Coordinates of C-alpha atoms in Angstrom, one line a residue:
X1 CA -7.8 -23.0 -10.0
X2 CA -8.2 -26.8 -11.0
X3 CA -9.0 -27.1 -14.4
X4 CA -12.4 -28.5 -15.4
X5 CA -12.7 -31.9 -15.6
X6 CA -14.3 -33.4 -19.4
X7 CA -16.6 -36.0 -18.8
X8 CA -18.1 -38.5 -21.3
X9 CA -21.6 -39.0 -21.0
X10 CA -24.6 -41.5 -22.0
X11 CA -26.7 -39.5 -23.5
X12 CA -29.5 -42.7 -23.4
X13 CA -29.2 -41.8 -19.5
X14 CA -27.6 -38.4 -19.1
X15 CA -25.6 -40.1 -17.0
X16 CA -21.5 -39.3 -16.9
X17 CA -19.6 -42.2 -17.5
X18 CA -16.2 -41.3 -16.9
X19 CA -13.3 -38.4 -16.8
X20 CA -11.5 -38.1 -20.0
X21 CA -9.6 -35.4 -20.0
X22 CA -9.8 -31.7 -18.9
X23 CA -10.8 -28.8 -20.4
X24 CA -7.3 -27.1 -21.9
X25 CA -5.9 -23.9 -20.9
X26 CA -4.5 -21.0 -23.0
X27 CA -0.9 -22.1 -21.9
X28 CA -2.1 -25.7 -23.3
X29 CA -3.3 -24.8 -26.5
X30 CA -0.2 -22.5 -27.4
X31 CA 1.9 -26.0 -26.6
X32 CA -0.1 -27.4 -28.9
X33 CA -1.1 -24.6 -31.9
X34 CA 3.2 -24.4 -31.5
X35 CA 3.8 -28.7 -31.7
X36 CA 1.6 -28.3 -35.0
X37 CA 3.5 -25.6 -36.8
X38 CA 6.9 -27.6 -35.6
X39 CA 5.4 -30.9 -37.5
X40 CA 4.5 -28.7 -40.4
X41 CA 8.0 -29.0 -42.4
X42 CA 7.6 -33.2 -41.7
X43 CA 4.3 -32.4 -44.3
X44 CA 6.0 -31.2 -46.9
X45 CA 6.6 -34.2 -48.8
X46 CA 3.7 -34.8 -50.7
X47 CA 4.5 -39.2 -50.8
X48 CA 4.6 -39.1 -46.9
X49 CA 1.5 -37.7 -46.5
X50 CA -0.1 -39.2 -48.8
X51 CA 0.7 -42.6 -47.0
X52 CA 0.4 -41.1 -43.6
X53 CA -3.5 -40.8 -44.8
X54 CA -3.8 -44.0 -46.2
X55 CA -2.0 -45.5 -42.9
X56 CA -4.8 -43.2 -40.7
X57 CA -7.5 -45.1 -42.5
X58 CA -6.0 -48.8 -42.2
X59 CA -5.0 -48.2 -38.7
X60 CA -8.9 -46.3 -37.9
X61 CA -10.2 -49.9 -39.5
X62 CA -8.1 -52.2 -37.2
X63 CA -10.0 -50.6 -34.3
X64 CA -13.3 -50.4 -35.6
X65 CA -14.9 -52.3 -32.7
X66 CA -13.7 -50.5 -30.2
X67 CA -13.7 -47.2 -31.9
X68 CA -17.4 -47.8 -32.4
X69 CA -18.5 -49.1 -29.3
X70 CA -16.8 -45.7 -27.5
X71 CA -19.2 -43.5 -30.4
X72 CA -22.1 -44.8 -29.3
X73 CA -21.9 -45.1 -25.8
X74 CA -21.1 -41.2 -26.2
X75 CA -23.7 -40.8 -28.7
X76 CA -26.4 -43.2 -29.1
X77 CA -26.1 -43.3 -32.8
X78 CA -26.2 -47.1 -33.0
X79 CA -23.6 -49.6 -34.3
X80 CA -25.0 -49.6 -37.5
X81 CA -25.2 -46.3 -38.4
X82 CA -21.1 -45.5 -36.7
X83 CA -20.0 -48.7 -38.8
X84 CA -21.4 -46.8 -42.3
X85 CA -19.3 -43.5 -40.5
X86 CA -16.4 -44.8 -39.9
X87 CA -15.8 -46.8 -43.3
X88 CA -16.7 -43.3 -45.1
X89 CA -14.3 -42.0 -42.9
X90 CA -11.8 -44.4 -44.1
X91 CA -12.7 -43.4 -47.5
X92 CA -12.5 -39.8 -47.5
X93 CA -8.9 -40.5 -46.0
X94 CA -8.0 -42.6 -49.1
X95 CA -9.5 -40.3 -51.9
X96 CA -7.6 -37.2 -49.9
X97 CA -4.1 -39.2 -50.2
X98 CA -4.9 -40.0 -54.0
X99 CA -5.5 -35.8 -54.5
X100 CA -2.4 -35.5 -52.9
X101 CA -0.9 -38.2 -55.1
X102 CA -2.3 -37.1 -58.2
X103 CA -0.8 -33.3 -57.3
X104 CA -3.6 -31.0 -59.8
X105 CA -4.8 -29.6 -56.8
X106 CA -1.5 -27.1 -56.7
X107 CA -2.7 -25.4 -59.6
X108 CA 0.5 -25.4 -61.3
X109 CA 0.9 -22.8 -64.1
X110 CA 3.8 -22.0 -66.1
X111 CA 4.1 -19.1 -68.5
X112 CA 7.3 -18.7 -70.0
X113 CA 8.1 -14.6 -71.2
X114 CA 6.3 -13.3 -73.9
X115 CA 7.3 -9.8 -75.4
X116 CA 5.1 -9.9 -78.1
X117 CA 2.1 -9.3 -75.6
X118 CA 0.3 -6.0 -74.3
X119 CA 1.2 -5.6 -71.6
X120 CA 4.7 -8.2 -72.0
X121 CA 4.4 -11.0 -69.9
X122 CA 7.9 -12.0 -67.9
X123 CA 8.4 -15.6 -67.0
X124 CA 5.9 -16.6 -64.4
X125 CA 5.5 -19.7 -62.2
X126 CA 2.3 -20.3 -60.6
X127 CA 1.2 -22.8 -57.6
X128 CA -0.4 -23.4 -54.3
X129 CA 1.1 -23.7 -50.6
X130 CA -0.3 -25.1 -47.3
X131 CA -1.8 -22.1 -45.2
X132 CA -0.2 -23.5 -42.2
X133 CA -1.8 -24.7 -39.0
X134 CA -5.7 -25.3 -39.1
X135 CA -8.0 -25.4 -36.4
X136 CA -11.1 -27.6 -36.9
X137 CA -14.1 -27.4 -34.4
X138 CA -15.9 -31.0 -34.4
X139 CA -19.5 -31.7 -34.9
X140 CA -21.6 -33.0 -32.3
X141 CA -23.6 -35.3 -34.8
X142 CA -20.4 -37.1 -36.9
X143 CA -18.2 -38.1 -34.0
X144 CA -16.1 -39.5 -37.3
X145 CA -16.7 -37.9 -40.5
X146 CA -17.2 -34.3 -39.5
X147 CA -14.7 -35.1 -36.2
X148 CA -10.9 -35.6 -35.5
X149 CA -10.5 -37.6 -38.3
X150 CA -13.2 -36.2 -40.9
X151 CA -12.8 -34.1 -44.0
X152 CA -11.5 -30.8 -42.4
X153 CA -8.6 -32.9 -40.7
X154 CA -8.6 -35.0 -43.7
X155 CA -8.5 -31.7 -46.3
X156 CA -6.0 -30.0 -44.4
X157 CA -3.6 -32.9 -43.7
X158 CA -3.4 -33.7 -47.6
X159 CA -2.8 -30.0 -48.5
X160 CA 0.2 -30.3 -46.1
X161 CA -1.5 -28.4 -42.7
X162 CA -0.7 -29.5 -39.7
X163 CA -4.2 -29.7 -37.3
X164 CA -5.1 -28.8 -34.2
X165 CA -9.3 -30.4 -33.3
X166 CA -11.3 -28.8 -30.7
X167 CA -13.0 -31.8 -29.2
X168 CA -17.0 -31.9 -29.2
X169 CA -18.3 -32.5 -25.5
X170 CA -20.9 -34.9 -26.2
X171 CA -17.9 -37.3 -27.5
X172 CA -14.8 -36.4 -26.0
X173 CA -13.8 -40.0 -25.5
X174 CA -14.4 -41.1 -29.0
X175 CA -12.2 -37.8 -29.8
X176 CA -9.3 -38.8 -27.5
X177 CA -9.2 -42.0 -29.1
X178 CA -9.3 -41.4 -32.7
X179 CA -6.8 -38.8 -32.0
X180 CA -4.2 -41.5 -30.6
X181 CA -4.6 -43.6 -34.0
X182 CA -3.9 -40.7 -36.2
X183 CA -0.7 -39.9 -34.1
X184 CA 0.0 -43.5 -34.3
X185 CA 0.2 -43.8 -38.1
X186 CA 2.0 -40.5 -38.6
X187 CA 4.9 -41.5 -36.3
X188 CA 4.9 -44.3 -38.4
X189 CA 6.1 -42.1 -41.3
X190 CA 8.4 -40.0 -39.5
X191 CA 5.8 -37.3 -39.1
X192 CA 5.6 -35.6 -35.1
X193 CA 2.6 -36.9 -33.1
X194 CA 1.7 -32.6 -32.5
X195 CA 0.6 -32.9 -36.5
X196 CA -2.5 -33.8 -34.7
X197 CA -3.6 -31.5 -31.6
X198 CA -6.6 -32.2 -29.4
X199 CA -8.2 -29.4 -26.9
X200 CA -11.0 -29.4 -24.9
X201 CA -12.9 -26.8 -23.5
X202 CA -14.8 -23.7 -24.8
X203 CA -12.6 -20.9 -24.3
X204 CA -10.1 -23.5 -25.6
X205 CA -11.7 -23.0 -28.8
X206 CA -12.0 -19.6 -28.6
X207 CA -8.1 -19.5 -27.6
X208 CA -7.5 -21.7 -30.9
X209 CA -9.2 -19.8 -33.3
X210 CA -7.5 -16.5 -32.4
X211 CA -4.0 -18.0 -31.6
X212 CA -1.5 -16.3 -34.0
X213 CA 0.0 -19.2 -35.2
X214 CA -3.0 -20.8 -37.0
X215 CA -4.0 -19.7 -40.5
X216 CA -7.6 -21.5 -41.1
X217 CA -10.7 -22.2 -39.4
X218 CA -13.0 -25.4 -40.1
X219 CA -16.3 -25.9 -38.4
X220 CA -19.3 -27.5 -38.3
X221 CA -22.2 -26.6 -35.8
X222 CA -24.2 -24.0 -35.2
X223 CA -25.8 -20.8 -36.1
X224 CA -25.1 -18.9 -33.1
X225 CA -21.6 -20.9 -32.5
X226 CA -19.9 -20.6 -35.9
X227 CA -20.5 -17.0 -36.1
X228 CA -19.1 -16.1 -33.1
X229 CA -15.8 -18.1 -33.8
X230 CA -15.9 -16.1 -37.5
X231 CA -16.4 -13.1 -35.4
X232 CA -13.1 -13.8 -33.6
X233 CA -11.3 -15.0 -36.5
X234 CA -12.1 -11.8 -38.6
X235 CA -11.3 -9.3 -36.0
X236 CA -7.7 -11.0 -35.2
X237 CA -4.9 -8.4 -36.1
X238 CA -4.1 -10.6 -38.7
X239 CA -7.3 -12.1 -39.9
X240 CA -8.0 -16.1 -41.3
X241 CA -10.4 -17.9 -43.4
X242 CA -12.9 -19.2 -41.4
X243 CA -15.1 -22.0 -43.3
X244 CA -17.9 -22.6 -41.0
X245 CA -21.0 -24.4 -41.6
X246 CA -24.1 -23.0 -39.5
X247 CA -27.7 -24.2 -40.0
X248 CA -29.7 -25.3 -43.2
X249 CA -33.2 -25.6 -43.5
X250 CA -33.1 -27.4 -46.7
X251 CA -36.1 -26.5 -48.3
X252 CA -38.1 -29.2 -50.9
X253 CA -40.7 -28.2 -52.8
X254 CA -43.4 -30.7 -54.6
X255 CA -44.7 -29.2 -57.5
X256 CA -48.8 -30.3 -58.0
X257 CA -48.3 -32.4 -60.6
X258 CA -45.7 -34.7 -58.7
X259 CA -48.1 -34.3 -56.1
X260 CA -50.5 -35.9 -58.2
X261 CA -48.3 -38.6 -59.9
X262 CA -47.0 -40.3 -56.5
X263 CA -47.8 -38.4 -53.5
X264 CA -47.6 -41.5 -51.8
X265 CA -44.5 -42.4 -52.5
X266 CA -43.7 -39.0 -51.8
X267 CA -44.5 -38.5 -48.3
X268 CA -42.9 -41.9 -47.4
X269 CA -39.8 -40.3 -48.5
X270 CA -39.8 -37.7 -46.9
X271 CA -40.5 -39.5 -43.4
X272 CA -37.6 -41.5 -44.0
X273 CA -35.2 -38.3 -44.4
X274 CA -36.8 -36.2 -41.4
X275 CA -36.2 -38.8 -39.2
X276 CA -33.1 -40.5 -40.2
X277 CA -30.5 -40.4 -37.2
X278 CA -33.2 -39.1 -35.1
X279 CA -33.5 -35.9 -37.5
X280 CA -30.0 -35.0 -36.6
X281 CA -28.3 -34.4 -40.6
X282 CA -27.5 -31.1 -41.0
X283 CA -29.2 -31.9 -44.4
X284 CA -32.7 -32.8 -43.3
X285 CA -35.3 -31.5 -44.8
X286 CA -36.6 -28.4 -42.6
X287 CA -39.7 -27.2 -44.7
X288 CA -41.9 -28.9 -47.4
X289 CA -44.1 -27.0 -50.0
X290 CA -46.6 -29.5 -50.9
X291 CA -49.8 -28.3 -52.6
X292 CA -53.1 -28.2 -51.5
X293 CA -55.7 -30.4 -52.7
X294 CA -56.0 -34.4 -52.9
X295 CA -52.2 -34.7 -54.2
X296 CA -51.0 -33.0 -51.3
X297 CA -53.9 -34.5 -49.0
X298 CA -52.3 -38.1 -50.3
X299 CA -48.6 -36.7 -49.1
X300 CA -49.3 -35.8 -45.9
X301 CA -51.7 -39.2 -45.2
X302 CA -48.9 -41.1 -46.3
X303 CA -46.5 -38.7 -44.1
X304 CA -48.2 -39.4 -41.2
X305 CA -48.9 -42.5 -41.4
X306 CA -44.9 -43.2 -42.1
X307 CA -44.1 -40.9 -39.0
X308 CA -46.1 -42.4 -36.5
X309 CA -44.9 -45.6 -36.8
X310 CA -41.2 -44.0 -36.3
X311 CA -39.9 -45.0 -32.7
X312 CA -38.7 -42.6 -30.5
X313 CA -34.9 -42.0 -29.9
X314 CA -32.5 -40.4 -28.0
X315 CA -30.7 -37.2 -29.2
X316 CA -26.8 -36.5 -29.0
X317 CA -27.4 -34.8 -25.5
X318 CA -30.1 -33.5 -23.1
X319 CA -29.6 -29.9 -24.2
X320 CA -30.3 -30.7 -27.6
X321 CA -33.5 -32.9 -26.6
X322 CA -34.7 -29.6 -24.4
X323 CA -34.3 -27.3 -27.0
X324 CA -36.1 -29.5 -29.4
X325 CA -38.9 -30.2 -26.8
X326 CA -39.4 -26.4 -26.8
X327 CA -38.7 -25.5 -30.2
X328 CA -41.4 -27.6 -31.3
X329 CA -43.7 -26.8 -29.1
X330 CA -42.8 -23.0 -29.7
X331 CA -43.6 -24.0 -33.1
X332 CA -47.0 -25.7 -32.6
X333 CA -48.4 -23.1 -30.8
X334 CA -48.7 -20.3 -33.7
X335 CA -51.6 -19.6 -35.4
X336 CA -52.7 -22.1 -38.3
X337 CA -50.4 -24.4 -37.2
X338 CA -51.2 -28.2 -37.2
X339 CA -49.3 -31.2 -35.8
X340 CA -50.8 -34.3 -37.5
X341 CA -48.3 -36.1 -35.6
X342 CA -47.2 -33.8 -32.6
X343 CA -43.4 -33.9 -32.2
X344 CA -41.5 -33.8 -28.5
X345 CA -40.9 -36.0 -25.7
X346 CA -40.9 -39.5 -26.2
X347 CA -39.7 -40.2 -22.7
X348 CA -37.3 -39.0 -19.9
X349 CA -34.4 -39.4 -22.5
X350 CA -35.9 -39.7 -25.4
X351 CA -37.6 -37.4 -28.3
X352 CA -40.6 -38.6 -30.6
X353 CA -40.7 -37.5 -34.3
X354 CA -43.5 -35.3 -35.8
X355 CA -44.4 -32.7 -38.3
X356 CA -46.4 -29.6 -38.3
X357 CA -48.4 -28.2 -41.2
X358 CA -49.2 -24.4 -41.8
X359 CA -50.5 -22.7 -44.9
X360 CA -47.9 -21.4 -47.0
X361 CA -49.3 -17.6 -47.1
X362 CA -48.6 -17.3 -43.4
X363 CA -44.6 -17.7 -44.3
X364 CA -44.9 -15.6 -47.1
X365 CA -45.2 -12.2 -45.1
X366 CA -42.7 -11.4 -42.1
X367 CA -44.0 -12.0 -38.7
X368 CA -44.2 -14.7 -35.8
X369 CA -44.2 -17.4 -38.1
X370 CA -40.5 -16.9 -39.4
X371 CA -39.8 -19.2 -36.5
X372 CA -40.9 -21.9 -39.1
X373 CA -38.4 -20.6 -41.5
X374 CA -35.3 -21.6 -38.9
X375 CA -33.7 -24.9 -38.4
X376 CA -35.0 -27.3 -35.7
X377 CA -32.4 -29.9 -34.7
X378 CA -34.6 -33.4 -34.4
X379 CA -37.1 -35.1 -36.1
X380 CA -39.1 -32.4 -37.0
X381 CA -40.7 -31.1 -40.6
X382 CA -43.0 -28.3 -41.6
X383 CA -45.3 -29.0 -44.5
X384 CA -46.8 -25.9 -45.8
X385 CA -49.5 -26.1 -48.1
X386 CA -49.5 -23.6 -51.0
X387 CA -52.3 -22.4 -53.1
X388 CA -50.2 -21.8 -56.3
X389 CA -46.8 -20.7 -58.1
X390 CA -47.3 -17.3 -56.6
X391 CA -47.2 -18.9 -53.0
X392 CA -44.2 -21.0 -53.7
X393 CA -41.8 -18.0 -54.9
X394 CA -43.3 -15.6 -52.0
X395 CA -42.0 -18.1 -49.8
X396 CA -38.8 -19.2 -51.5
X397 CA -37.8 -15.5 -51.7
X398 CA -37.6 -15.1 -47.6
X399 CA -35.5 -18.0 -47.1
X400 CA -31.8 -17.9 -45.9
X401 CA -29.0 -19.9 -47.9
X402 CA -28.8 -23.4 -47.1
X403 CA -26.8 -26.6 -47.9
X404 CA -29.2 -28.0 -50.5
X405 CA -32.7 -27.5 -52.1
X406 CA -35.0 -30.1 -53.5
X407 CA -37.6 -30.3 -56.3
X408 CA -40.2 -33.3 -56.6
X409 CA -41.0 -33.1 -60.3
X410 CA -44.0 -35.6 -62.5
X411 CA -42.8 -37.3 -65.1
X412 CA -43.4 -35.0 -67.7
X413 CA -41.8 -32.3 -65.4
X414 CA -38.5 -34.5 -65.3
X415 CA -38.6 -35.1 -68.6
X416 CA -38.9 -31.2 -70.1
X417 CA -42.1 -31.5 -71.7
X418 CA -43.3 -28.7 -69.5
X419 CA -41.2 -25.9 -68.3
X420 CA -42.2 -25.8 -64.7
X421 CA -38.7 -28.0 -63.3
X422 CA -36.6 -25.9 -65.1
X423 CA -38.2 -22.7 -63.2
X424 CA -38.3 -24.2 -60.5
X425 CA -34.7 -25.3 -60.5
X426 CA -33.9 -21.7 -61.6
X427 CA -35.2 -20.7 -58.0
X428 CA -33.9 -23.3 -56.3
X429 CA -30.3 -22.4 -57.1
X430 CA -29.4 -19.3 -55.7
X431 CA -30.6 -20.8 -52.4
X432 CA -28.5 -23.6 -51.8
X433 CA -25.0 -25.4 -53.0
X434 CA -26.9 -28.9 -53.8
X435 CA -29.9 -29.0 -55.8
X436 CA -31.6 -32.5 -56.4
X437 CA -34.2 -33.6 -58.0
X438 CA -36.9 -36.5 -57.0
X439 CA -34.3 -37.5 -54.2
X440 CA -33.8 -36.0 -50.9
X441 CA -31.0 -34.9 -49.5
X442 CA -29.7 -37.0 -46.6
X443 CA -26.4 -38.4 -47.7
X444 CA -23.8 -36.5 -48.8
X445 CA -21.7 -37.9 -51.4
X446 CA -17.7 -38.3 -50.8
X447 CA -17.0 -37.5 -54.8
X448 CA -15.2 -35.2 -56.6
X449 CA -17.9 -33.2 -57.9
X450 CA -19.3 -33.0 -54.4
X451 CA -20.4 -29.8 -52.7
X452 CA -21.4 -29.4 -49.4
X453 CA -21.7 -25.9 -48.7
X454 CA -24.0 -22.7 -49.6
X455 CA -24.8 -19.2 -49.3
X456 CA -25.0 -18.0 -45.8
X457 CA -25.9 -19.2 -42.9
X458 CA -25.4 -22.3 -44.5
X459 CA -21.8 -21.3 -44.9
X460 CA -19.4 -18.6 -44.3
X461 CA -17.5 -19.4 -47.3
X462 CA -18.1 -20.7 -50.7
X463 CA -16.4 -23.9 -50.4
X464 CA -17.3 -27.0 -49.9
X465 CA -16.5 -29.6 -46.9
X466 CA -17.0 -32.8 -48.3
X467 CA -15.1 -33.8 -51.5
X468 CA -12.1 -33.2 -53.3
X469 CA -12.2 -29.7 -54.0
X470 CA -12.4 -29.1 -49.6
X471 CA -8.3 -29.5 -50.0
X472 CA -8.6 -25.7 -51.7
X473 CA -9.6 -24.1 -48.6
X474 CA -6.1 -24.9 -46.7
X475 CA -4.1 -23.3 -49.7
X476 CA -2.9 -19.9 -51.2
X477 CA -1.4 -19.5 -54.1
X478 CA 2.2 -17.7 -55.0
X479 CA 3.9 -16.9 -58.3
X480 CA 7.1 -16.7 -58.9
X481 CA 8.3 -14.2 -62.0
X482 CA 11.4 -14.2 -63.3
X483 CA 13.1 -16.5 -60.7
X484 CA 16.3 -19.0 -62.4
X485 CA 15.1 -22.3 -62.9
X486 CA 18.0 -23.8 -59.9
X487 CA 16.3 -21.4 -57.3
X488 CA 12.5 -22.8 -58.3
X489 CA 10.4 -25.0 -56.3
X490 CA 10.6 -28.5 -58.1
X491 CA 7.2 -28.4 -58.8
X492 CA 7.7 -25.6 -61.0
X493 CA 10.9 -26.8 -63.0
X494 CA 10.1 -27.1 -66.7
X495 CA 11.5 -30.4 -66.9
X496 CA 8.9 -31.2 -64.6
X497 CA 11.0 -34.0 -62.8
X498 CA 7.7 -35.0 -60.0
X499 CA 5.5 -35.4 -62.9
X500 CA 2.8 -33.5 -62.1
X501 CA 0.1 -32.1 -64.1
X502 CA 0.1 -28.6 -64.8
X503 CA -0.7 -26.0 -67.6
X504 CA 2.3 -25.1 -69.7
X505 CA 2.1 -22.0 -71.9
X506 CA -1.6 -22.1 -71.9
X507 CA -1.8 -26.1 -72.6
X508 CA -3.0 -28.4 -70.2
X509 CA -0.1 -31.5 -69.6
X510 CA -0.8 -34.5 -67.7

């Protein structure tokens, strides 16, 4: 049988615009799981690696044009918005080889023998070492930052993992081109071009995820996607991490007096976070608890008027545009449900933003409206109007995990003189991994004290896959006890001759 062919599409036409590739069979992907693990050992030299990522990002820059002229062709995001991806892109690649620079993220602890302790404590040696081959699923929405080159390539590359991507279909062009770069700048340094694998296909994937030879699973996408890949990575014979990230609804809540203060302001906000990218963040916000009465009437005036004037746009594909179609009309069509500006078809190829507004007590019990509590890919909110406190933790306490959670507090509320945003926050926290406050939560921060992750389905894991700290998923740690000091890694030397910073006998050395 001929394998399939992988075609690159317009999604502003649903039109294919040319073959790229074919989809990858399980002899194909073995070639390439098997080129990874051969490149791993060309890795282990943390000053290579580091440059091979700083090379990635240079070389990424030098084609800008043409890398994002093939993104939106293949995704309709715009030049504007690709441009702002691709340079954080860059970034991320940057920060990841000054982690790997730096070296605290191997963990390094050294406790010489103590007999004087209960139990005595022989001489142990303490780090952390690549897992080994990771496979990383793309995203359909980031055909940059959450793609080949984004942080779970980036992550696993600076913690010395070799990567094998599994190409998104609505951008397999972009894919196969951002691919060739990276293999460009790490033959550059020595480094095999199989460092960097690229399959397409779905049972590719699936072949990927449960191929022997890889230790760790990144992906981004969706619900009923990612947990069938975890699925498949848990019931391996030997099983792998598997740090997926599913579906957030993101919920903000608007207390009454904020409400009050600057509804306005408020509901402009908002409009300008639902709809961004034509609603497609994984952290747009999904539901809004506003409060009834004239500070919540304000908020959803100003909503509306904000929304209708948004222009309709085209989604990453025309499966996505036909599930939003029906999922909002699904939506519309329960009881007490209002669409002051109806969402759905803005044209043959095109989806027009809207929101929908219920009252709050009809989330607060189980039944036909926990469709409202589920994640609608588009530009798409539901503004539920609560009656009080009560209403607001009835409703809180039936949501899933999700990526963040947001609180719009007065000013008095900000500033602690009353004690509502600090129960509020208490909550909001157990919900989500970000938590913000009078801000909302499109844009996600490439910073060391980032997190981009949460309880599930959010996340299958508890880390985080934007930031410095994603390096720690592609890691394990080993100690070594009693081991002579010519036989030790040099990392864990006492003389520390790579001069890195570690904890020494319970100090902390830099």
């Amino acid at each position: 049988m001929a394998a399939a062919p992988v075609w690159s599409v317009d999604p502003r036409t649903g039109k294919q615009r040319e073959q790229v590739a074919v989809e990858a069979t399980a002899e194909e992907v073995d070639l390439a799981v098997r080129a990874a693990g051969d490149a791993a050992s060309a890795l282990a030299d943390r000053t290579v690696r580091a440059a091979f990522l700083r090379t990635a990002a240079d070389l990424l820059e030098e084609a800008e044009d043409h890398l994002v002229e093939a993104a939106d062709a293949e995704t309709a995001l715009g030049p504007v918005r690709l441009t702002g991806e691709l340079a954080r892109t860059c970034y991320q690649l940057r920060s990841f080889a000054d982690i790997v620079d730096e070296g605290a993220f191997l963990g390094i602890v050294i406790d010489h023998p103590d007999a004087s302790a209960t139990p005595p404590v022989p001489d142990l040696r303490r780090y952390k070492i690549p897992l080994g081959v990771v496979a990383v699923y793309s995203a359909s929405n980031f055909p940059f930052a959450f793609s080949v080159p984004g942080g779970d390539t980036a992550s696993a590359l600076a913690a010395g993992c070799p990567v094998v991507v599994k190409a998104h279909p609505d951008h397999p062009g972009t894919s196969e081109l951002v691919a060739s770069v990276l293999r460009r700048a790490a033959v550059r340094h020595g480094i095999p071009e199989g460092v960097l694998g690229l399959v397409h296909g779905f049972d590719a994937g699936v072949e990927l995820v449960g191929h022997p030879l890889v230790s760790g699973a990144g992906f981004t996408g969706s619900v009923r996607g990612g947990r069938a890949l975890f699925d498949v990575a848990a019931a391996r014979p030997v099983p792998i991490p598997f740090h997926g990230e599913l579906g957030s609804l993101n919920p903000v809540v608007v207390t009454e007096a904020a409400a009050a203060e600057r509804g306005e302001q408020i509901g402009t906000g908002l409009a300008g976070s639902m709809t961004l990218g034509v609603g497609q963040f994984c952290v747009k916000p999904g539901l809004v608890l506003a409060p009834e009465g004239a500070g919540g009437d304000r908020l959803v005036k100003s909503l509306t008027d904000a929304v209708s004037n948004t222009e309709a746009g085209v989604l990453l594909d025309h499966r996505m545009r036909d599930n939003f179609v029906a999922g909002v009309r699904e939506r519309a069509g329960l009881p007490d449900v209002d669409a002051p500006v109806t969402p759905g078809a803005g044209g043959e190829h095109t989806v027009s933003a809207g929101f929908l507004t219920v009252p709050a007590a009809r989330l607060a019990a189980e039944g036909a409206h926990d469709l409202l509590l589920e994640e609608c890919f588009g530009p798409v909110t539901v503004v539920a109007r609560y009656a009080d406190d009560a209403e607001i933790t009835a409703v809180l306490s039936r949501l899933p995990g999700n990526l963040t959670a947001t609180v719009q507090l007065s000013s008095d509320e900000a500033a602690g003189r009353s004690g509502r945003g600090a129960e509020l926050l208490a909550e909001l926290t157990p919900l989500a991994g970000r938590v913000l406050v009078d801000g909302w939560p499109t844009g996600v921060a490439v910073a060391p004290a980032q997190h981009h992750g949460g309880p599930y389905p959010a996340t299958t894991s508890t880390s985080t896959s934007v930031g410095g700290t994603a390096v720690e998923r592609w890691l394990r740690p080993v100690a070594y006890q009693n081991t002579p000091e010519a036989l030790l890694p040099p990392e864990l030397r006492d003389a520390n001759p790579l001069g890195l910073p570690r904890r020494y006998d319970g100090r902390l050395q830099h």
